[in-house]
Amino acid sequence: MQRVFRAAQRLGLVILSCLLVVGTLTLASAPAAATNYDVKMGSDAGLLVFEPSTITVKPGDSVTWVNNKMAPHNVIFDAANVPGDKALADSISHSQLTFAPGENYATTFTDDMPAGTYTYYCAPHRGAGMVAKVILEK
């Protein structure tokens, strides 16, 4: 009788150990949740800047550019300063101007996009230094 009880205890411990290992591996391999980053177009102080001027993202993350002040604004990725080609820069650019506070654009950085620094600017205010970047890390 004691042998049966001990065997059942051992079997229970083995099953519990297996469940803990499987559970730990499942949680450890779960992908990280995507993050959305907000970038203000025009600072609260009325400066012609993107805030923040640099964002580091991972595949699946999104960036939302929100018209804050000093409109009009847009987001143009510089084909000469992105890791991909002109077609990629054009596909993630938002050339339509925003005029009202709160108007926004969003871009999701996907796994098929090359890692690196994506430089962008506001076309009406590029000469004033309204340039920023998104760094895609993999």
XYZ file of N, CA and C in Angstrom:
414
model
N 0.821 -1.192 0.000
C 0.000 0.000 0.000
C 0.867 1.259 0.000
N 1.929 1.243 0.830
C 2.821 2.404 0.863
C 3.531 2.576 -0.473
N 3.859 1.444 -1.142
C 4.520 1.523 -2.443
C 3.616 2.224 -3.453
N 2.373 1.893 -3.461
C 1.422 2.507 -4.389
C 1.308 4.004 -4.097
N 1.238 4.359 -2.815
C 1.139 5.767 -2.419
C 2.380 6.537 -2.859
N 3.572 5.976 -2.640
C 4.826 6.643 -3.031
C 4.926 6.761 -4.553
N 4.519 5.723 -5.259
C 4.547 5.770 -6.722
C 3.615 6.861 -7.233
N 2.452 6.986 -6.628
C 1.499 8.029 -7.018
C 2.068 9.413 -6.732
N 2.763 9.559 -5.584
C 3.389 10.843 -5.244
C 4.448 11.200 -6.281
N 5.295 10.233 -6.627
C 6.359 10.483 -7.609
C 5.766 10.859 -8.971
N 4.749 10.121 -9.372
C 4.103 10.416 -10.644
C 3.503 11.828 -10.631
N 2.894 12.192 -9.527
C 2.334 13.538 -9.391
C 3.407 14.608 -9.488
N 4.562 14.374 -8.853
C 5.665 15.336 -8.917
C 6.225 15.444 -10.329
N 6.330 14.313 -11.025
C 6.828 14.331 -12.400
C 5.874 15.125 -13.293
N 4.587 14.877 -13.158
C 3.597 15.600 -13.967
C 3.629 17.092 -13.653
N 3.690 17.447 -12.382
C 3.760 18.853 -11.985
C 5.011 19.513 -12.547
N 6.144 18.834 -12.486
C 7.398 19.377 -13.021
C 7.285 19.618 -14.522
N 6.704 18.660 -15.238
C 6.531 18.815 -16.687
C 5.636 20.011 -17.007
N 4.558 20.162 -16.270
C 3.661 21.292 -16.494
C 4.356 22.624 -16.233
N 5.176 22.684 -15.201
C 5.912 23.917 -14.905
C 6.898 24.250 -16.014
N 7.605 23.252 -16.528
C 8.568 23.479 -17.607
C 7.844 23.961 -18.865
N 6.771 23.297 -19.248
C 6.013 23.685 -20.439
C 5.441 25.094 -20.271
N 4.901 25.395 -19.112
C 4.355 26.729 -18.858
C 5.411 27.805 -18.937
N 6.574 27.544 -18.383
C 7.666 28.512 -18.412
C 8.134 28.748 -19.842
N 8.289 27.686 -20.619
C 8.722 27.833 -22.009
C 7.687 28.585 -22.837
N 6.438 28.336 -22.593
C 5.375 29.025 -23.327
C 5.402 30.517 -23.036
N 5.537 30.886 -21.786
C 5.578 32.308 -21.420
C 6.840 32.973 -21.931
N 7.964 32.267 -21.883
C 9.235 32.846 -22.310
C 9.271 33.071 -23.816
N 8.553 32.268 -24.580
C 8.598 32.401 -26.030
C 7.472 33.259 -26.595
N 6.613 33.773 -25.747
C 5.511 34.612 -26.219
C 6.070 35.920 -26.771
N 5.584 36.371 -27.936
C 6.089 37.619 -28.495
C 5.682 38.814 -27.633
N 6.544 39.817 -27.644
C 6.245 41.031 -26.887
C 5.086 41.760 -27.562
N 4.297 42.411 -26.774
C 3.171 43.172 -27.318
C 3.699 44.376 -28.085
N 3.043 44.697 -29.168
C 3.433 45.857 -29.961
C 3.140 47.131 -29.174
N 3.958 48.133 -29.419
C 3.833 49.414 -28.729
C 3.487 50.496 -29.745
N 2.687 51.464 -29.330
C 2.421 52.629 -30.162
C 3.115 53.835 -29.534
N 3.859 54.549 -30.351
C 4.559 55.751 -29.903
C 3.889 56.964 -30.539
N 3.631 57.989 -29.739
C 3.064 59.237 -30.248
C 4.170 60.262 -30.431
N 4.144 60.948 -31.560
C 5.088 62.024 -31.850
C 4.270 63.278 -32.123
N 4.587 64.345 -31.414
C 3.911 65.626 -31.642
C 4.553 66.328 -32.824
N 3.711 66.861 -33.698
C 4.189 67.698 -34.796
C 3.992 69.141 -34.348
N 5.102 69.770 -33.948
C 5.055 71.085 -33.327
C 5.037 70.922 -31.822
N 5.970 71.591 -31.150
C 6.085 71.429 -29.694
C 5.017 72.230 -28.958
N 4.829 71.906 -27.689
C 3.888 72.657 -26.851
C 4.291 74.126 -26.751
N 5.602 74.393 -26.871
C 6.104 75.763 -26.792
C 5.991 76.496 -28.133
N 5.455 75.812 -29.162
C 5.277 76.458 -30.457
C 6.479 76.364 -31.377
N 7.424 75.477 -31.079
C 8.600 75.309 -31.934
C 8.292 74.355 -33.081
N 8.957 74.557 -34.202
C 8.782 73.699 -35.371
C 9.692 72.482 -35.241
N 9.261 71.526 -34.451
C 10.020 70.301 -34.198
C 9.055 69.123 -34.081
N 9.623 67.928 -34.211
C 8.914 66.706 -33.852
C 9.340 66.362 -32.432
N 8.390 66.033 -31.570
C 8.713 65.637 -30.187
C 8.113 64.281 -29.890
N 8.960 63.307 -29.535
C 10.421 63.340 -29.485
C 11.017 63.284 -30.895
N 12.270 63.686 -30.992
C 12.919 63.741 -32.302
C 13.492 62.395 -32.731
N 13.654 61.471 -31.793
C 14.150 60.127 -32.112
C 13.342 59.102 -31.338
N 12.918 58.062 -32.043
C 12.182 56.958 -31.416
C 12.812 55.660 -31.892
N 12.982 54.727 -30.981
C 13.480 53.395 -31.326
C 12.324 52.416 -31.216
N 12.072 51.691 -32.315
C 10.941 50.765 -32.380
C 11.424 49.367 -32.748
N 10.529 48.415 -32.569
C 10.753 47.022 -32.969
C 9.670 46.659 -33.989
N 9.879 45.592 -34.775
C 8.838 45.186 -35.718
C 7.498 44.981 -35.010
N 6.451 45.499 -35.618
C 5.112 45.422 -35.037
C 4.703 46.690 -34.315
N 5.684 47.520 -33.928
C 5.378 48.783 -33.255
C 4.854 49.804 -34.269
N 4.066 50.742 -33.772
C 3.511 51.808 -34.610
C 3.927 53.162 -34.072
N 4.000 54.117 -34.981
C 4.247 55.511 -34.615
C 3.056 56.315 -35.122
N 2.488 57.132 -34.244
C 1.400 58.029 -34.619
C 1.901 59.459 -34.478
N 1.858 60.196 -35.582
C 2.250 61.602 -35.576
C 0.986 62.424 -35.410
N 0.969 63.287 -34.402
C -0.223 64.062 -34.070
C 0.077 65.549 -34.252
N -0.763 66.225 -35.041
C -0.611 67.662 -35.229
C -0.865 68.349 -33.890
N 0.134 69.066 -33.415
C 0.037 69.721 -32.115
C -0.107 71.232 -32.286
N 0.900 71.850 -32.892
C 0.891 73.313 -33.075
C 1.662 73.682 -34.333
N 1.470 74.907 -34.746
C 2.216 75.505 -35.856
C 1.984 74.788 -37.187
N 0.732 74.448 -37.486
C 0.383 73.751 -38.732
C 0.658 74.638 -39.942
N 0.734 74.068 -41.124
C 0.447 72.687 -41.494
C 1.684 71.803 -41.347
N 1.438 70.500 -41.219
C 2.527 69.523 -41.091
C 2.234 68.288 -41.929
N 3.309 67.578 -42.240
C 3.205 66.249 -42.825
C 4.443 65.451 -42.424
N 4.513 64.205 -42.855
C 5.629 63.321 -42.509
C 6.121 62.690 -43.808
N 7.322 63.099 -44.223
C 7.914 62.585 -45.454
C 9.215 61.866 -45.094
N 9.283 60.578 -45.412
C 10.515 59.827 -45.174
C 11.471 60.102 -46.323
N 12.687 60.473 -45.969
C 13.720 60.863 -46.921
C 14.288 59.611 -47.600
N 14.016 59.437 -48.893
C 14.451 58.236 -49.619
C 15.960 58.027 -49.540
N 16.725 59.112 -49.423
C 18.183 58.988 -49.333
C 18.641 58.582 -47.937
N 17.734 58.640 -46.956
C 18.119 58.353 -45.572
C 17.192 57.345 -44.901
N 16.828 56.312 -45.650
C 16.120 55.163 -45.078
C 16.867 53.915 -45.533
N 16.814 52.825 -44.749
C 17.544 51.621 -45.133
C 16.986 50.933 -46.381
N 15.768 51.233 -46.755
C 15.171 50.615 -47.941
C 15.366 51.493 -49.164
N 14.457 51.380 -50.097
C 14.535 52.155 -51.327
C 13.473 53.259 -51.340
N 13.420 53.980 -52.461
C 12.462 55.080 -52.580
C 11.024 54.587 -52.435
N 10.744 53.402 -52.961
C 9.383 52.862 -52.867
C 8.977 52.669 -51.411
N 9.901 52.196 -50.577
C 9.603 52.028 -49.150
C 9.370 53.388 -48.504
N 10.260 54.340 -48.780
C 10.112 55.682 -48.200
C 8.764 56.289 -48.591
N 8.394 56.138 -49.856
C 7.109 56.677 -50.319
C 5.930 55.982 -49.647
N 6.044 54.663 -49.448
C 4.908 53.906 -48.898
C 4.624 54.229 -47.434
N 5.626 54.699 -46.701
C 5.405 55.014 -45.283
C 5.300 56.516 -45.022
N 5.423 57.325 -46.083
C 5.285 58.781 -45.949
C 3.815 59.171 -45.932
N 3.559 60.333 -45.350
C 2.204 60.893 -45.292
C 2.297 62.323 -45.820
N 2.082 62.485 -47.128
C 2.310 63.788 -47.756
C 1.156 64.770 -47.578
N -0.034 64.261 -47.299
C -1.179 65.159 -47.098
C -0.944 66.006 -45.847
N -1.187 67.278 -45.964
C -0.957 68.189 -44.839
C -2.061 68.077 -43.793
N -1.660 68.201 -42.531
C -2.626 68.315 -41.435
C -2.707 69.790 -41.056
N -3.894 70.242 -40.735
C -4.082 71.643 -40.367
C -4.626 71.803 -38.952
N -5.507 70.925 -38.544
C -6.169 71.065 -37.242
C -5.425 70.285 -36.164
N -5.346 70.848 -34.956
C -4.753 70.099 -33.847
C -5.487 68.768 -33.664
N -4.708 67.727 -33.446
C -5.280 66.399 -33.241
C -5.310 65.540 -34.489
N -5.243 66.159 -35.678
C -5.168 65.339 -36.892
C -3.896 64.507 -36.818
N -3.956 63.288 -37.362
C -2.794 62.411 -37.189
C -2.620 61.437 -38.341
N -1.428 60.839 -38.369
C -1.064 59.763 -39.286
C -0.464 58.657 -38.430
N -0.508 57.426 -38.933
C 0.142 56.318 -38.227
C 0.852 55.419 -39.230
N 1.993 54.887 -38.814
C 2.752 53.917 -39.601
C 3.161 52.786 -38.684
N 2.971 51.558 -39.153
C 3.438 50.382 -38.422
C 4.714 49.891 -39.085
N 5.738 49.680 -38.284
C 7.015 49.182 -38.781
C 6.982 47.656 -38.707
N 7.070 47.022 -39.869
C 6.865 45.581 -39.965
C 8.184 44.817 -40.013
N 8.069 43.512 -39.840
C 9.243 42.644 -39.806
C 9.958 42.585 -41.153
N 9.246 42.846 -42.245
C 9.886 42.776 -43.558
C 10.605 44.075 -43.937
N 10.525 45.088 -43.091
C 11.250 46.332 -43.336
C 12.674 46.172 -42.811
N 13.675 46.698 -43.537
C 15.049 46.562 -43.059
C 15.300 47.364 -41.781
N 16.118 46.800 -40.910
C 16.506 47.508 -39.684
C 17.361 48.713 -40.063
N 17.344 49.723 -39.210
C 18.171 50.895 -39.437
C 17.450 52.178 -39.071
N 18.036 53.289 -39.495
C 17.516 54.615 -39.174
C 16.700 55.161 -40.345
N 15.473 55.548 -40.030
C 14.548 56.112 -41.007
C 14.405 57.599 -40.697
N 15.007 58.449 -41.515
C 14.936 59.895 -41.312
C 13.705 60.448 -42.039
N 12.995 61.332 -41.358
C 11.810 61.943 -41.961
C 11.784 63.432 -41.641
N 10.937 64.158 -42.364
C 10.844 65.606 -42.180
C 9.428 66.074 -42.489
N 9.153 67.287 -42.075
C 7.912 67.983 -42.427
C 8.257 68.854 -43.636
N 7.613 68.606 -44.783
C 7.966 69.331 -46.008
C 7.855 70.853 -45.864
N 6.772 71.400 -45.285
C 6.706 72.858 -45.173
C 7.751 73.456 -44.227
N 8.270 72.671 -43.292
C 9.167 73.228 -42.272
C 10.544 72.562 -42.238
N 10.897 71.859 -43.301
C 12.208 71.196 -43.337
C 13.332 72.224 -43.215
N 13.190 73.336 -43.903
C 14.208 74.385 -43.845
C 14.373 74.971 -42.453
N 13.340 74.862 -41.624
C 13.412 75.353 -40.241
C 13.982 74.287 -39.303
N 14.328 73.123 -39.871
C 14.940 72.074 -39.051
C 13.969 71.047 -38.503
N 12.766 70.969 -39.058
C 11.786 70.004 -38.559
C 12.068 68.641 -39.198
N 13.083 67.979 -38.620
C 13.576 66.686 -39.097
C 13.723 65.778 -37.886
N 13.409 64.501 -38.059
C 13.517 63.553 -36.940
C 13.813 62.165 -37.499
N 13.853 61.160 -36.604
C 14.147 59.810 -37.088
C 13.484 58.740 -36.236
N 13.243 57.620 -36.905
C 12.768 56.400 -36.261
C 13.861 55.365 -36.478
N 14.289 54.726 -35.404
C 15.292 53.667 -35.504
C 14.574 52.335 -35.330
N 14.637 51.499 -36.364
C 14.017 50.176 -36.317
C 15.082 49.160 -35.943
N 14.904 48.537 -34.781
C 15.833 47.502 -34.303
C 15.168 46.146 -34.407
N 15.950 45.148 -34.759
C 15.416 43.781 -34.829
C 16.162 42.888 -33.875
